[in-house]
Short mmCIF file of C-alpha atoms in Angstrom, two decimals:
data_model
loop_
_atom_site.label_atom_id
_atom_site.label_comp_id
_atom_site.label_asym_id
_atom_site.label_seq_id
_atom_site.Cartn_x
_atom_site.Cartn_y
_atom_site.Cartn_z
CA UNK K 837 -29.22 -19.33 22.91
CA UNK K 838 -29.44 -22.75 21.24
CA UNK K 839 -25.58 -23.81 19.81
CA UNK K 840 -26.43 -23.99 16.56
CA UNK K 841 -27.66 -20.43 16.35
CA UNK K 842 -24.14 -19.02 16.50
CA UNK K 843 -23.28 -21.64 13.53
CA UNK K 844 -26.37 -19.72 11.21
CA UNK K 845 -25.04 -16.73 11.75
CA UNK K 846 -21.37 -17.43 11.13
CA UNK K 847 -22.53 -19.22 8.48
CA UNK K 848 -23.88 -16.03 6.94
CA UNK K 849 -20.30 -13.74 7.28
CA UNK K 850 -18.85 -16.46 5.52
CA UNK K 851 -21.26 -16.08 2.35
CA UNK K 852 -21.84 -12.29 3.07
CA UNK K 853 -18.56 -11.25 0.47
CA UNK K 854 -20.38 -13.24 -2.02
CA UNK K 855 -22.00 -10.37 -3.72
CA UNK K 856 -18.37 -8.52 -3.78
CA UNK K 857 -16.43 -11.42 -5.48
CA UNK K 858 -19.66 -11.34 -7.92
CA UNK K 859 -18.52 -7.57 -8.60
CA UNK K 860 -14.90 -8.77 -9.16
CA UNK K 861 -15.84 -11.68 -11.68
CA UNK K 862 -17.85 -9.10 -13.89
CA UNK K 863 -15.00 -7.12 -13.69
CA UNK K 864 -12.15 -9.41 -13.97
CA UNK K 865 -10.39 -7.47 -11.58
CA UNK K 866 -9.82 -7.05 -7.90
CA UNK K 867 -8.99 -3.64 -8.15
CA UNK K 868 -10.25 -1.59 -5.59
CA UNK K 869 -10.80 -4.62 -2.98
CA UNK K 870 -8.40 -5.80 -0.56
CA UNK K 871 -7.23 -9.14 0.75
CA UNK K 872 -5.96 -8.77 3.96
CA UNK K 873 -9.72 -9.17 5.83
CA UNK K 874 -9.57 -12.09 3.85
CA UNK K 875 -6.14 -13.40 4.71
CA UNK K 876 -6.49 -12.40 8.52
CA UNK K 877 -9.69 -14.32 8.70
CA UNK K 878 -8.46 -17.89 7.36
CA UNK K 879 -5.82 -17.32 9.99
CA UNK K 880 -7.96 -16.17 12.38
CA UNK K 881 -9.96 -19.42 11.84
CA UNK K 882 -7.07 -21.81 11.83
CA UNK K 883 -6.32 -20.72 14.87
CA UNK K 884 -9.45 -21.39 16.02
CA UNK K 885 -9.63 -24.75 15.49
CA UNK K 886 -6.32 -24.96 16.64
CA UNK K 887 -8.02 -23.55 20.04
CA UNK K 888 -10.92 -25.77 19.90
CA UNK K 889 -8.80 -29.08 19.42
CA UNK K 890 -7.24 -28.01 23.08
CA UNK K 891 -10.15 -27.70 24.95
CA UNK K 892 -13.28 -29.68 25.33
CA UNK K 893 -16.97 -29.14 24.40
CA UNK K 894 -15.91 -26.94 21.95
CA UNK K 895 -17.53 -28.91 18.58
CA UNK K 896 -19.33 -25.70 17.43
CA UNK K 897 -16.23 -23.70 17.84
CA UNK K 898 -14.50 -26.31 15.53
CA UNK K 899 -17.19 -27.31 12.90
CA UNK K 900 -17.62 -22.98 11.98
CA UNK K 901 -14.20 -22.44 11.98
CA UNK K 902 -13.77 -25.69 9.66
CA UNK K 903 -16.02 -24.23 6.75
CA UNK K 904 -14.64 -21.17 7.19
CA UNK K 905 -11.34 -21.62 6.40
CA UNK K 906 -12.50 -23.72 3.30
CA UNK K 907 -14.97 -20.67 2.50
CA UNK K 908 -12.06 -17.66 2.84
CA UNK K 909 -9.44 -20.60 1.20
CA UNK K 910 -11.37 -19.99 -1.70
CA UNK K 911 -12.23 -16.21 -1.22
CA UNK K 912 -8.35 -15.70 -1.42
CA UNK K 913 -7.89 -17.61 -4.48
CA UNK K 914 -10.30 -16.20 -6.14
CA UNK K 915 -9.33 -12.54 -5.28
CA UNK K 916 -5.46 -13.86 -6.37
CA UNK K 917 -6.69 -14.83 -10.05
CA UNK K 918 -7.85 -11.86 -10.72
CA UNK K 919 -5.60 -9.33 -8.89
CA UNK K 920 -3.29 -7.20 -10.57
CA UNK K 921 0.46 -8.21 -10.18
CA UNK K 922 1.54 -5.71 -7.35
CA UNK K 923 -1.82 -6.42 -5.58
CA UNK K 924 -1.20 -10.34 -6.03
CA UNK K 925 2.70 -9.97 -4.63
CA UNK K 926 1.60 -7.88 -1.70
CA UNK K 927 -1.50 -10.50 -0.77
CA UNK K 928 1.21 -13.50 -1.46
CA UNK K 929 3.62 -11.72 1.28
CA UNK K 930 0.47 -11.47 3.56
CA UNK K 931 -0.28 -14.94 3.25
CA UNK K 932 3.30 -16.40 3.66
CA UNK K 933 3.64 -14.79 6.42
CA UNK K 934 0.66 -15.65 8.26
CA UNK K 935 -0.52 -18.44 7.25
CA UNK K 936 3.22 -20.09 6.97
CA UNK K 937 5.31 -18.79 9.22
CA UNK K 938 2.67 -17.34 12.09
CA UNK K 939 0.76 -20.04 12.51
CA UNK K 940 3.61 -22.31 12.11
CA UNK K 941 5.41 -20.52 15.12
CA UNK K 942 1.91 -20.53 17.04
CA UNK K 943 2.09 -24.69 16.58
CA UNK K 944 5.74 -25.03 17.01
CA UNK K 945 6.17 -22.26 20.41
CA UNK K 946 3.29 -24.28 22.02
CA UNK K 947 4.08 -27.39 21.17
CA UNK K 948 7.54 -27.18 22.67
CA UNK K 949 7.24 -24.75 25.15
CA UNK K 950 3.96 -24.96 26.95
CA UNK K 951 2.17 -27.95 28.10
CA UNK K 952 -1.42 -28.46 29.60
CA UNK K 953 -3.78 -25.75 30.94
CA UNK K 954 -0.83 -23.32 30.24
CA UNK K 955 -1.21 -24.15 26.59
CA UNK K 956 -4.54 -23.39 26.24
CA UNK K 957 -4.25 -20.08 28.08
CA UNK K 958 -1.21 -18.89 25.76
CA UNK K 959 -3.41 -20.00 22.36
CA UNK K 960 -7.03 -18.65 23.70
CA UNK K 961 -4.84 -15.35 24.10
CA UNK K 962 -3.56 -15.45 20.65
CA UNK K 963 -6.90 -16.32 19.32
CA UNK K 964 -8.30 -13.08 21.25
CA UNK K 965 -5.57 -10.76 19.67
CA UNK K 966 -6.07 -12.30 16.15
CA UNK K 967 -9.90 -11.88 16.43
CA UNK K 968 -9.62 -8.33 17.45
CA UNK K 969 -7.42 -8.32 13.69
CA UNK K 970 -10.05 -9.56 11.86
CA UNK K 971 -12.50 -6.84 13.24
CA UNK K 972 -9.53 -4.34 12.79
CA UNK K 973 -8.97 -5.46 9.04
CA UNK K 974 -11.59 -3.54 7.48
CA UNK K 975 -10.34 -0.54 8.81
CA UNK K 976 -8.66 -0.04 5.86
CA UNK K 977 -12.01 -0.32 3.73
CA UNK K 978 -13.65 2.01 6.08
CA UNK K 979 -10.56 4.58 5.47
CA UNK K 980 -11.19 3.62 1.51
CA UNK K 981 -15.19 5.04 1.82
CA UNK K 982 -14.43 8.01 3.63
CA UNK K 983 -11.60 8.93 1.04
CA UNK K 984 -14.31 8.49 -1.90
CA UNK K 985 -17.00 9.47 -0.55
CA UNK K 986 -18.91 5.82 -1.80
CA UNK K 987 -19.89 2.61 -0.21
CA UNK K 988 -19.04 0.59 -3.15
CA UNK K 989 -16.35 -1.67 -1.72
CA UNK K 990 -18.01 -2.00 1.51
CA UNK K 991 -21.23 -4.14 1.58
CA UNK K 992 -23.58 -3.25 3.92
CA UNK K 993 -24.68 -7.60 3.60
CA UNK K 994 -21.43 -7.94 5.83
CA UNK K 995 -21.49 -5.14 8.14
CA UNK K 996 -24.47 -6.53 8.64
CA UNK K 997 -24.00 -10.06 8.94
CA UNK K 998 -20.69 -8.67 10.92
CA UNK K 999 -22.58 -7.26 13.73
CA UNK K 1000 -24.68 -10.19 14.23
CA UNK K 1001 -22.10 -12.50 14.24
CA UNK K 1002 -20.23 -10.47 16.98
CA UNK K 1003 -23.79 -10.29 19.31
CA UNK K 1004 -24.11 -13.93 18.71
CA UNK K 1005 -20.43 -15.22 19.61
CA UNK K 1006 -20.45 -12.74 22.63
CA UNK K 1007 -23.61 -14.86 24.33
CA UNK K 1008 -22.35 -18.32 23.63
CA UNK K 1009 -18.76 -16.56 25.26
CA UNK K 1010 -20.45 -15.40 27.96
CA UNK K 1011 -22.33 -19.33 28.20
CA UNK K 1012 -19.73 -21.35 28.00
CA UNK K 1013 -17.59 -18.64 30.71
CA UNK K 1014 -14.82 -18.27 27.92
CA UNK K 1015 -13.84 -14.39 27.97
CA UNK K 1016 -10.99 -15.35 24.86
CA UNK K 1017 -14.74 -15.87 22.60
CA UNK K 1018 -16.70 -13.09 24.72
CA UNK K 1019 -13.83 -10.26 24.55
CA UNK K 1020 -13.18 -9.74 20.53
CA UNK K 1021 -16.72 -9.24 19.63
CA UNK K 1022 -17.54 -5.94 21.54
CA UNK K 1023 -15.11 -4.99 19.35
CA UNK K 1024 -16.48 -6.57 16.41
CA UNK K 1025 -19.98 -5.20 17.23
CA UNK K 1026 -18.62 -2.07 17.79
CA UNK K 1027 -16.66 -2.04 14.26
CA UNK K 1028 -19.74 -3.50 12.56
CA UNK K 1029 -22.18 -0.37 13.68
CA UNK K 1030 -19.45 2.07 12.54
CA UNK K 1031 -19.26 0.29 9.19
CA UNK K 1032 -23.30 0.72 8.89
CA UNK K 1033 -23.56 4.24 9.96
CA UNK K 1034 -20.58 4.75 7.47
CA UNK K 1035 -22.81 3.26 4.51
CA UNK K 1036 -25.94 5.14 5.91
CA UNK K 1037 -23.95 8.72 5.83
CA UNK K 1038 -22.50 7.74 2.22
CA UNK K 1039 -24.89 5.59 0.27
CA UNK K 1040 -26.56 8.84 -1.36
CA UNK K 1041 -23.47 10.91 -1.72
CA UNK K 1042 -21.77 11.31 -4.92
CA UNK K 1043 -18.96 9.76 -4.94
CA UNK K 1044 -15.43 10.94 -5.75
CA UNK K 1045 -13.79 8.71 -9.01
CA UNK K 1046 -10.88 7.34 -9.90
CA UNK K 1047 -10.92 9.42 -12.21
CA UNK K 1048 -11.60 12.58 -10.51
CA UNK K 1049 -8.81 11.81 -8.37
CA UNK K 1050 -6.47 10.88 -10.70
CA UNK K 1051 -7.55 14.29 -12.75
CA UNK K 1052 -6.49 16.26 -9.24
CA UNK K 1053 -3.33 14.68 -9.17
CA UNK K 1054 -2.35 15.59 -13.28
CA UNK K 1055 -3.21 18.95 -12.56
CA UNK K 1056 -1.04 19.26 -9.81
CA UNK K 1057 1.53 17.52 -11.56
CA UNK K 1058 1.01 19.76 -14.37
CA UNK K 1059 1.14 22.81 -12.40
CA UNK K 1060 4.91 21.89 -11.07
CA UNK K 1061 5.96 20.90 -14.35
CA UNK K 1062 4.89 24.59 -15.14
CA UNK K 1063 6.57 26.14 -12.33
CA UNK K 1064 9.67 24.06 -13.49
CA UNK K 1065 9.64 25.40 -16.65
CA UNK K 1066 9.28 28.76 -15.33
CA UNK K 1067 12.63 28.56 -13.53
CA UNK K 1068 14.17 26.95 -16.36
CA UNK K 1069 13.67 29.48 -18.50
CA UNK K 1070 14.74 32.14 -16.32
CA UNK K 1071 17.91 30.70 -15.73
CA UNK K 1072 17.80 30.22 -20.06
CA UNK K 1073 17.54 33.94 -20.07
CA UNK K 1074 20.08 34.74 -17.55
CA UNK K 1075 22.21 32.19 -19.92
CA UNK K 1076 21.20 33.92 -22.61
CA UNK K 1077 21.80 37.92 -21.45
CA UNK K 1078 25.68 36.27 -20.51
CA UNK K 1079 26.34 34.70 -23.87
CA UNK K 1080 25.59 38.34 -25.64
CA UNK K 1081 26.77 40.14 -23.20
CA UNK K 1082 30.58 38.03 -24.17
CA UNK K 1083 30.05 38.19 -28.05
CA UNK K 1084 30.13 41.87 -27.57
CA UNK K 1085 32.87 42.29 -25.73
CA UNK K 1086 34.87 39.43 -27.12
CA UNK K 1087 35.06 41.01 -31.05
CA UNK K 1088 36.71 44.01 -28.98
CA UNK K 1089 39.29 42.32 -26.92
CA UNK K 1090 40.50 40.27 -30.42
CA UNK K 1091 40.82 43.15 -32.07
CA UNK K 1092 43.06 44.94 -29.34
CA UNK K 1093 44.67 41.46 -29.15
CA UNK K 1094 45.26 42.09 -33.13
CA UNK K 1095 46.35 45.54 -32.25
CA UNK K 1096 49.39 44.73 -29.90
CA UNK K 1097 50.22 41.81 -31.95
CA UNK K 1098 51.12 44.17 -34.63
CA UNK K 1099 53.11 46.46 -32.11
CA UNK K 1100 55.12 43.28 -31.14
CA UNK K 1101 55.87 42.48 -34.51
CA UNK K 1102 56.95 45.98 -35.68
CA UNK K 1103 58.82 46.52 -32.20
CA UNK K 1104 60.87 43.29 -33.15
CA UNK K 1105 61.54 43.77 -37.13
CA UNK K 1106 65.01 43.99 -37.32
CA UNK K 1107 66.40 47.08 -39.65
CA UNK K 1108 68.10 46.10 -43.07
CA UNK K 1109 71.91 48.71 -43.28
CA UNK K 1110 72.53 49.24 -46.69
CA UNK K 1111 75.45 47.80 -48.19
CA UNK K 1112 78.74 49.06 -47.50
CA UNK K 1113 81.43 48.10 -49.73
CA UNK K 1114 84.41 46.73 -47.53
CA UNK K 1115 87.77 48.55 -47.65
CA UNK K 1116 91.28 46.31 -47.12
CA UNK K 1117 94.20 48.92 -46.27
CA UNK K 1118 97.67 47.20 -46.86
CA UNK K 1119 100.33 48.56 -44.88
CA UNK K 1120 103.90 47.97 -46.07
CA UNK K 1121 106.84 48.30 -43.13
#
C-alpha cells in the first residue's frame, strides 16, 4: 500500500458529512443531527498529531490529522450556528471538556510525568481508546435509525467512506508494526458494515415522524389527563353526596337547637307576685 493511499481515503471521511451539513443549511437547523462524532473526532485528531509529533516517520499520520482537525473545526461551527439553544449548550459542554480540559490534561500528565519511550506508549494508548470513541460515536445515530425506522441522518457516503478508511489505516498499522493505528479500525470496520446493513434494511421502509411520534405521546398524555379527571370527579361526587347529605341534616339539628333554646329561656323566666300592699303593726307597751 503506497502512503499516500491512506491520505485519499481519509481525505474522503473528512468531506463524506458534506452532503449532511448541505441538509442542515437548507434547513437552518441542526435538529435531528448530533455533534458529538464531530467533537470526538477533532479530538481524536489532535491527539493524533500530538502522537505523530512523538514518534518518527510518522508525516502521513500528521499531515491527515492536520486537515482534519481544520475540516471537523469547521463541521462544529457550522453545526453550532445553526443548533437550537439546548443542542448548542450541550455540544459547548462536549467541547470544553474535551477539547479544553482532556486534551489539556493529555499535554500537561505527559509532559510532566512521563518522559521518552514511556511517553509515547502512554499517548499511542490514549490515541487507541479515543479512536475506538470516534467509531463508538455514531452509535447514537445508529440507535436514532432504528428508533425511526429511516436512514435520513445517517449517510450511507460515510459509512461508506468509514469502512474504507478503517481497511486502509489497518494495513499501513500493520506496515509500519504500530498496533495503537492497527487496533481501532477492526472496530471501525466492524461499526462501518453495521451502519451499511442498517441503511440497506431501512432505506425502503417508511419511516416513523416526528410527528407520528409526537402524536403517540399526546395521546397518551391525553389519555392520563382523562383518567385524572376521572378520579377527580369521583372524589367531586363523593364531595358532593357529603355536602347534601349535611344540608339535610343541619336545618334539623338548628331547629332542635331552636327548640331547647326556648326551653332554657322559659325554664329561666322568673315569675312576676302580684302586689301586696305592705302592712306596719304599731305596738304600744
Amino acid at each position: 500500500m503506497e502512503e499516500g493511499d491512506g491520505n485519499v481515503v481519509s481525505f474522503m471521511v473528512f468531506l463524506a458529512p458534506l452532503p449532511t451539513f448541505y441538509k442542515v443549511y437548507k434547513k437552518k437547523s441542526s435538529e435531528g443531527f448530533q455533534s458529538a462524532p464531530y467533537v470526538v473526532g477533532l479530538f481524536s485528531a489532535m491527539l493524533w498529531i500530538y502522537y505523530a509529533l512523538l514518534k518518527t516517520n510518522t508525516m502521513l499520520l500528521l499531515t491527515i490529522n492536520c486537515v482534519g482537525c481544520f475540516i471537523q473545526t469547521f463541521y462544529i461551527c457550522f453545526f453550532l450556528f445553526y443548533a437550537p439553544k439546548k443542542t448548542r449548550m450541550e455540544s459547548l459542554k462536549l467541547i470544553v471538556l474535551l477539547i479544553v480540559i482532556g486534551f489539556g490534561l493529555v499535554i500537561f500528565l505527559t509532559q510532566f510525568f512521563a518522559s521518552g519511550v514511556d511517553r509515547v506508549v502512554i499517548v499511542g494508548w490514549i490515541c487507541l481508546v479515543f479512536s475506538l470513541c470516534v467509531f463508538v460515536a455514531p452509535l447514537g445515530v445508529m440507535r436514532q435509525v432504528i428508533k425511526t425506522k429511516s436512514v435520513e441522518y445517517m449517510p450511507i457516503l460515510l459509512s461508506v467512506a468509514l469502512t474504507l478508511n478503517a481497511v486502509t489505516w489497518f494495513f499501513y498499522g500493520i506496515f509500519l508494526g504500530d498496533f495503537n493505528i492497527a487496533i481501532p479500525n477492526v472496530f471501525g470496520f466492524t461499526f462501518g458494515v453495521i451502519q451499511m446493513i442498517l441503511y440497506m434494511v431501512y432505506k425502503n421502509k417508511k419511516p416513523v415522524s416526528c410527528e407520528t411520534m409526537s402524536e403517540v405521546k399526546i395521546s397518551e398524555m391525553e389519555e392520563q389527563k382523562i383518567s385524572q379527571l376521572e378520579d377527580q370527579k369521583a372524589i367531586d361526587n363523593v364531595k358532593l353526596h357529603g355536602a347534601l347529605t349535611c344540608s339535610d341534616i343541619l336545618p334539623v339539628v338548628d331547629q332542635l337547637n331552636e327548640k331547647k333554646h326556648d326551653a332554657v329561656l322559659v325554664a329561666v323566666e322568673p315569675q312576676v307576685l302580684p302586689n301586696v300592699p305592705n302592712h306596719i303593726i304599731e305596738v304600744t307597751v
